[in-house]
CSV table of C-alpha atoms and ligand atoms in Angstrom, one decimal:
chain,number,residue,atom,x,y,z
A,1,MET,CA,-1.1,-24.6,6.5
A,2,SER,CA,-2.4,-22.3,9.2
A,3,SER,CA,-3.1,-24.0,13.1
A,4,THR,CA,-6.3,-23.2,12.5
A,5,THR,CA,-6.7,-25.5,8.8
A,6,HIS,CA,-4.7,-28.5,11.0
A,7,ARG,CA,-6.8,-29.4,14.1
A,8,GLY,CA,-5.7,-32.9,13.6
A,9,ILE,CA,-8.7,-33.1,11.6
A,10,GLY,CA,-7.0,-35.2,8.7
A,11,MET,CA,-8.1,-38.1,7.5
A,12,THR,CA,-11.2,-38.8,9.8
A,13,SER,CA,-12.8,-35.5,8.3
A,14,GLN,CA,-12.0,-36.1,4.4
A,15,ARG,CA,-13.8,-39.6,4.6
A,16,THR,CA,-16.7,-38.0,6.6
A,17,ARG,CA,-16.8,-35.0,3.8
A,18,GLU,CA,-17.0,-37.5,1.4
A,19,ARG,CA,-20.3,-38.8,3.2
A,20,LEU,CA,-21.5,-35.3,3.3
A,21,ILE,CA,-21.3,-35.3,-0.1
A,22,GLN,CA,-22.9,-38.4,-1.1
A,23,ARG,CA,-25.8,-36.9,0.9
A,24,LEU,CA,-26.8,-34.1,0.0
A,25,ARG,CA,-26.9,-36.6,-3.8
A,26,ASP,CA,-29.0,-38.3,-1.9
A,27,GLU,CA,-31.1,-35.4,-1.2
A,28,GLY,CA,-31.2,-34.3,-4.4
A,29,ILE,CA,-28.5,-31.9,-5.5
A,30,GLN,CA,-27.7,-32.7,-8.3
A,31,ASN,CA,-26.1,-29.4,-9.5
A,32,GLN,CA,-22.1,-31.3,-9.8
A,33,ASN,CA,-20.2,-27.4,-9.7
A,34,VAL,CA,-22.3,-27.3,-6.3
A,35,LEU,CA,-21.3,-30.3,-4.9
A,36,GLU,CA,-17.3,-29.7,-5.9
A,37,VAL,CA,-17.4,-26.6,-4.5
A,38,MET,CA,-18.6,-27.6,-1.7
A,39,ARG,CA,-16.6,-31.6,-1.0
A,40,ASN,CA,-13.3,-29.5,-1.1
A,41,THR,CA,-13.7,-25.8,1.5
A,42,PRO,CA,-13.4,-27.2,4.7
A,43,ARG,CA,-16.5,-26.0,6.8
A,44,HIS,CA,-15.2,-27.1,9.6
A,45,ILE,CA,-13.3,-24.1,9.2
A,46,PHE,CA,-16.3,-22.2,10.0
A,47,VAL,CA,-17.2,-22.3,13.3
A,48,ASP,CA,-15.6,-23.2,16.7
A,49,GLU,CA,-12.4,-25.1,17.1
A,50,ALA,CA,-15.3,-26.9,20.6
A,51,LEU,CA,-17.6,-27.8,17.6
A,52,ALA,CA,-15.3,-28.6,14.6
A,53,SER,CA,-16.2,-32.0,14.9
A,54,ARG,CA,-19.3,-32.0,13.5
A,55,ALA,CA,-19.3,-30.1,10.8
A,56,TYR,CA,-19.9,-32.3,8.2
A,57,GLU,CA,-23.0,-33.2,10.5
A,58,ASP,CA,-25.9,-32.4,7.5
A,59,THR,CA,-27.1,-30.1,10.5
A,60,ALA,CA,-26.8,-26.1,11.5
A,61,LEU,CA,-24.5,-25.5,13.8
A,62,PRO,CA,-24.2,-22.1,16.7
A,63,ILE,CA,-21.1,-19.8,15.2
A,64,GLY,CA,-22.7,-16.8,18.4
A,65,GLN,CA,-24.4,-14.1,19.3
A,66,GLY,CA,-27.3,-16.0,18.6
A,67,GLN,CA,-26.8,-16.9,15.0
A,68,THR,CA,-26.3,-20.1,13.5
A,69,ILE,CA,-24.6,-21.4,10.4
A,70,SER,CA,-26.5,-23.0,8.1
A,71,GLN,CA,-27.3,-26.8,7.3
A,72,PRO,CA,-25.2,-27.4,4.5
A,73,PHE,CA,-28.3,-29.7,2.4
A,74,ILE,CA,-30.1,-25.7,2.7
A,75,VAL,CA,-26.8,-23.9,1.2
A,76,ALA,CA,-26.5,-26.3,-0.7
A,77,ARG,CA,-29.6,-25.7,-2.4
A,78,MET,CA,-30.0,-22.6,-2.3
A,79,THR,CA,-26.9,-22.2,-4.1
A,80,GLU,CA,-28.0,-24.6,-7.1
A,81,LEU,CA,-31.3,-22.2,-6.9
A,82,LEU,CA,-29.4,-19.4,-7.9
A,83,MET,CA,-27.1,-21.8,-10.2
A,84,ASP,CA,-30.2,-22.2,-12.1
A,85,ALA,CA,-30.6,-19.2,-13.4
A,86,GLY,CA,-27.5,-19.1,-15.7
A,87,PRO,CA,-24.0,-17.5,-15.2
A,88,MET,CA,-23.6,-15.0,-12.1
A,89,GLU,CA,-20.8,-12.3,-12.3
A,90,THR,CA,-22.2,-11.1,-9.1
A,91,VAL,CA,-24.3,-12.3,-6.8
A,92,LEU,CA,-25.3,-10.2,-3.3
A,93,GLU,CA,-25.1,-12.3,-0.5
A,94,VAL,CA,-27.3,-11.0,2.4
A,95,GLY,CA,-26.6,-12.3,6.5
A,96,THR,CA,-22.9,-13.1,6.0
A,97,GLY,CA,-22.6,-14.9,9.8
A,98,SER,CA,-20.1,-17.2,9.5
A,99,GLY,CA,-19.0,-17.1,5.6
A,100,TYR,CA,-19.8,-20.6,4.9
A,101,GLN,CA,-22.6,-20.2,2.6
A,102,THR,CA,-20.3,-17.0,1.4
A,103,ALA,CA,-17.2,-19.0,0.8
A,104,ILE,CA,-19.2,-22.0,-1.4
A,105,LEU,CA,-20.1,-19.4,-3.5
A,106,SER,CA,-17.1,-16.7,-4.0
A,107,LYS,CA,-15.8,-20.3,-5.5
A,108,LEU,CA,-18.9,-19.9,-7.7
A,109,VAL,CA,-19.4,-16.3,-9.3
A,110,LYS,CA,-17.4,-13.7,-10.5
A,111,ARG,CA,-17.7,-11.2,-7.5
A,112,VAL,CA,-20.0,-12.3,-4.0
A,113,TYR,CA,-20.7,-8.5,-2.1
A,114,SER,CA,-21.8,-9.6,1.4
A,115,VAL,CA,-23.7,-7.6,3.9
A,116,GLU,CA,-23.9,-8.5,8.3
A,117,ARG,CA,-25.1,-6.8,10.8
A,118,ILE,CA,-22.8,-8.3,13.5
A,119,LYS,CA,-19.0,-6.5,13.1
A,120,SER,CA,-17.9,-9.8,15.7
A,121,LEU,CA,-19.2,-12.5,13.0
A,122,GLN,CA,-17.8,-9.6,9.6
A,123,LEU,CA,-14.7,-10.3,11.0
A,124,LEU,CA,-14.5,-14.1,12.2
A,125,ALA,CA,-15.9,-14.0,9.1
A,126,ARG,CA,-13.8,-12.1,7.2
A,127,LYS,CA,-9.9,-14.0,9.1
A,128,ARG,CA,-11.8,-16.9,7.5
A,129,PHE,CA,-11.5,-15.8,3.9
A,130,GLN,CA,-8.0,-14.9,4.0
A,131,GLU,CA,-7.2,-18.2,5.6
A,132,LEU,CA,-8.4,-19.9,2.5
A,133,HIS,CA,-6.6,-17.0,1.0
A,134,LEU,CA,-10.8,-16.4,-1.0
A,135,ARG,CA,-10.1,-12.5,-2.7
A,136,ASN,CA,-13.2,-12.3,-4.8
A,137,ILE,CA,-15.5,-11.7,-1.2
A,138,ARG,CA,-16.5,-7.4,-0.3
A,139,LEU,CA,-17.6,-7.6,2.8
A,140,HIS,CA,-19.8,-4.6,4.6
A,141,HIS,CA,-21.8,-4.5,8.2
A,142,ARG,CA,-24.2,-2.9,7.8
A,143,ASP,CA,-28.5,-3.6,7.5
A,144,GLY,CA,-28.7,-5.7,4.9
A,145,GLY,CA,-32.3,-5.2,5.0
A,146,MET,CA,-31.6,-2.1,1.8
A,147,GLY,CA,-29.2,-4.0,0.2
A,148,LEU,CA,-26.3,-2.4,-1.3
A,149,PRO,CA,-27.7,0.1,-4.0
A,150,GLU,CA,-23.9,1.8,-4.6
A,151,TYR,CA,-22.5,-1.4,-6.0
A,152,ALA,CA,-26.7,-2.9,-8.0
A,153,PRO,CA,-28.2,-3.8,-10.2
A,154,PHE,CA,-27.2,-7.8,-8.6
A,155,ASP,CA,-27.3,-11.0,-11.6
A,156,GLY,CA,-27.8,-12.5,-7.8
A,157,ILE,CA,-29.4,-12.4,-4.6
A,158,LEU,CA,-29.2,-14.7,-2.2
A,159,VAL,CA,-31.0,-13.8,1.7
A,160,THR,CA,-30.4,-16.2,4.7
A,161,ALA,CA,-31.9,-14.4,7.3
A,162,ALA,CA,-35.5,-14.4,7.2
A,163,PRO,CA,-37.7,-11.1,6.8
A,164,GLU,CA,-41.7,-11.9,7.2
A,165,GLY,CA,-42.5,-10.6,3.0
A,166,ILE,CA,-40.2,-9.4,-0.4
A,167,PRO,CA,-38.0,-6.7,0.5
A,168,ARG,CA,-38.9,-4.5,-2.2
A,169,SER,CA,-35.8,-2.8,-2.1
A,170,LEU,CA,-33.6,-6.3,-3.0
A,171,VAL,CA,-35.7,-7.0,-6.0
A,172,ASP,CA,-35.0,-3.2,-7.1
A,173,GLN,CA,-31.5,-4.0,-7.0
A,174,LEU,CA,-31.5,-6.6,-9.1
A,175,ARG,CA,-30.8,-6.9,-12.4
A,176,VAL,CA,-33.2,-8.0,-15.1
A,177,GLY,CA,-33.6,-11.8,-15.9
A,178,GLY,CA,-31.2,-11.7,-12.9
A,179,CYS,CA,-33.0,-14.0,-9.1
A,180,MET,CA,-33.3,-13.5,-5.6
A,181,ILE,CA,-33.4,-17.0,-3.4
A,182,LEU,CA,-34.8,-15.5,-0.2
A,183,PRO,CA,-36.7,-18.1,3.0
A,184,ILE,CA,-39.9,-15.0,3.8
A,185,GLY,CA,-41.8,-15.8,6.9
A,186,ASN,CA,-41.8,-15.9,11.3
A,187,ARG,CA,-40.4,-17.6,13.9
A,188,SER,CA,-42.5,-19.8,12.9
A,189,GLU,CA,-42.9,-20.2,9.6
A,190,GLN,CA,-41.0,-19.5,6.6
A,191,VAL,CA,-40.7,-20.2,2.1
A,192,LEU,CA,-38.4,-20.3,0.9
A,193,VAL,CA,-39.1,-17.7,-2.3
A,194,ARG,CA,-37.3,-18.1,-5.8
A,195,VAL,CA,-37.5,-13.8,-8.0
A,196,THR,CA,-36.9,-13.9,-10.8
A,197,LYS,CA,-37.0,-9.7,-11.7
A,198,THR,CA,-38.7,-9.0,-14.8
A,199,ARG,CA,-39.2,-6.3,-17.1
A,200,ASN,CA,-42.6,-5.3,-15.5
A,201,GLY,CA,-42.0,-6.0,-11.6
A,202,TYR,CA,-41.0,-9.9,-11.1
A,203,GLU,CA,-42.3,-13.5,-10.6
A,204,LYS,CA,-41.6,-15.8,-7.7
A,205,GLU,CA,-42.3,-18.9,-6.6
A,206,LEU,CA,-43.2,-20.6,-3.9
A,207,LEU,CA,-40.8,-24.1,-2.9
A,208,GLU,CA,-39.5,-26.0,0.5
A,209,GLN,CA,-40.3,-24.4,4.5
A,210,VAL,CA,-37.9,-24.0,6.0
A,211,ILE,CA,-35.7,-23.0,9.4
A,212,PHE,CA,-33.9,-19.6,9.5
A,213,VAL,CA,-32.6,-16.2,11.9
A,214,PRO,CA,-35.1,-13.7,12.2
A,215,LEU,CA,-33.5,-10.8,9.5
A,216,LEU,CA,-33.6,-7.7,11.9
A,217,GLY,CA,-33.2,-4.5,11.2
A,218,GLY,CA,-30.5,-1.9,12.7
A,219,THR,CA,-26.4,-2.7,13.4
A,220,LEU,CA,-24.2,-4.1,16.5
B,1,SAH,N1,-25.1,-17.2,5.3
B,1,SAH,C1,-24.7,-17.8,6.9
B,1,SAH,C2,-26.0,-17.7,8.0
B,1,SAH,C3,-25.9,-16.8,8.7
B,1,SAH,S1,-28.0,-16.9,10.3
B,1,SAH,C4,-23.7,-18.9,7.3
B,1,SAH,O1,-24.3,-20.0,6.7
B,1,SAH,O2,-23.4,-19.1,8.7
B,1,SAH,C5,-27.8,-15.2,9.1
B,1,SAH,C6,-27.2,-14.3,9.3
B,1,SAH,O3,-27.9,-13.2,9.3
B,1,SAH,C7,-26.1,-13.8,11.0
B,1,SAH,O4,-25.6,-13.2,10.6
B,1,SAH,C8,-27.4,-12.4,10.7
B,1,SAH,O5,-26.7,-11.6,11.8
B,1,SAH,C9,-27.8,-11.9,9.8
B,1,SAH,N2,-28.4,-10.9,9.7
B,1,SAH,C10,-29.3,-10.3,10.2
B,1,SAH,N3,-30.7,-10.0,9.6
B,1,SAH,C11,-29.8,-9.3,8.8
B,1,SAH,C12,-30.1,-7.8,8.3
B,1,SAH,N4,-30.2,-7.3,8.9
B,1,SAH,N5,-28.4,-7.2,7.1
B,1,SAH,C13,-27.4,-8.5,7.4
B,1,SAH,N6,-27.3,-8.9,8.2
B,1,SAH,C14,-27.8,-10.0,8.7
């Protein structure tokens, strides 16, 4: 076990982790596979050591570069919504960030492609995946608003930063019957949306209000 895994968290973490899973259940998360994967994935690995003691609170935390690791509830909710569409082989995530959502997805689908525009965050995420022996994740450093056309179509797409509207290029990269979960809106008001690709276009359902960092253009 490496030093990062230890961090003196030990048994306390097991109990606080259990409490988090119970809270997710109480808040309405029902998918047992999602709950199980979240129980078994150490979130403290995905934040800075100084914040590790808060890793099992149901809250977003800063990860540097003005970005945040998503709140566990929203990770669970988006993953559950994506899984509702049926078994998935390939999923594209836009916004790797800490890599926590990526790690959760990697245990539920065959292969995850994840795109991040900030190189330093991508490098940290890559180290964490190595530490956790997650080998079915492919990372790309680029502006993810354009998706990854060379690997399309995807069974599912999950976007963890908010564009103002539904990016056409991402819809184009879904297979027919595939599903995309994303927040849309401006900095002060966003809504979670489920997009289902159909033969003639797509259907969209507006779900609950959410808060994400904005989807930005270009790379850093
Ligand atoms: N899933 C991540 C969420 C991180 S916050 C986690 O739980 O840790 C959203 C991330 O999206 C940030 O890291 C941000 O840099 C990234 N992002 C924003 N716009 C992007 C774009 N156009 N392409 C790729 N990544 C983007």
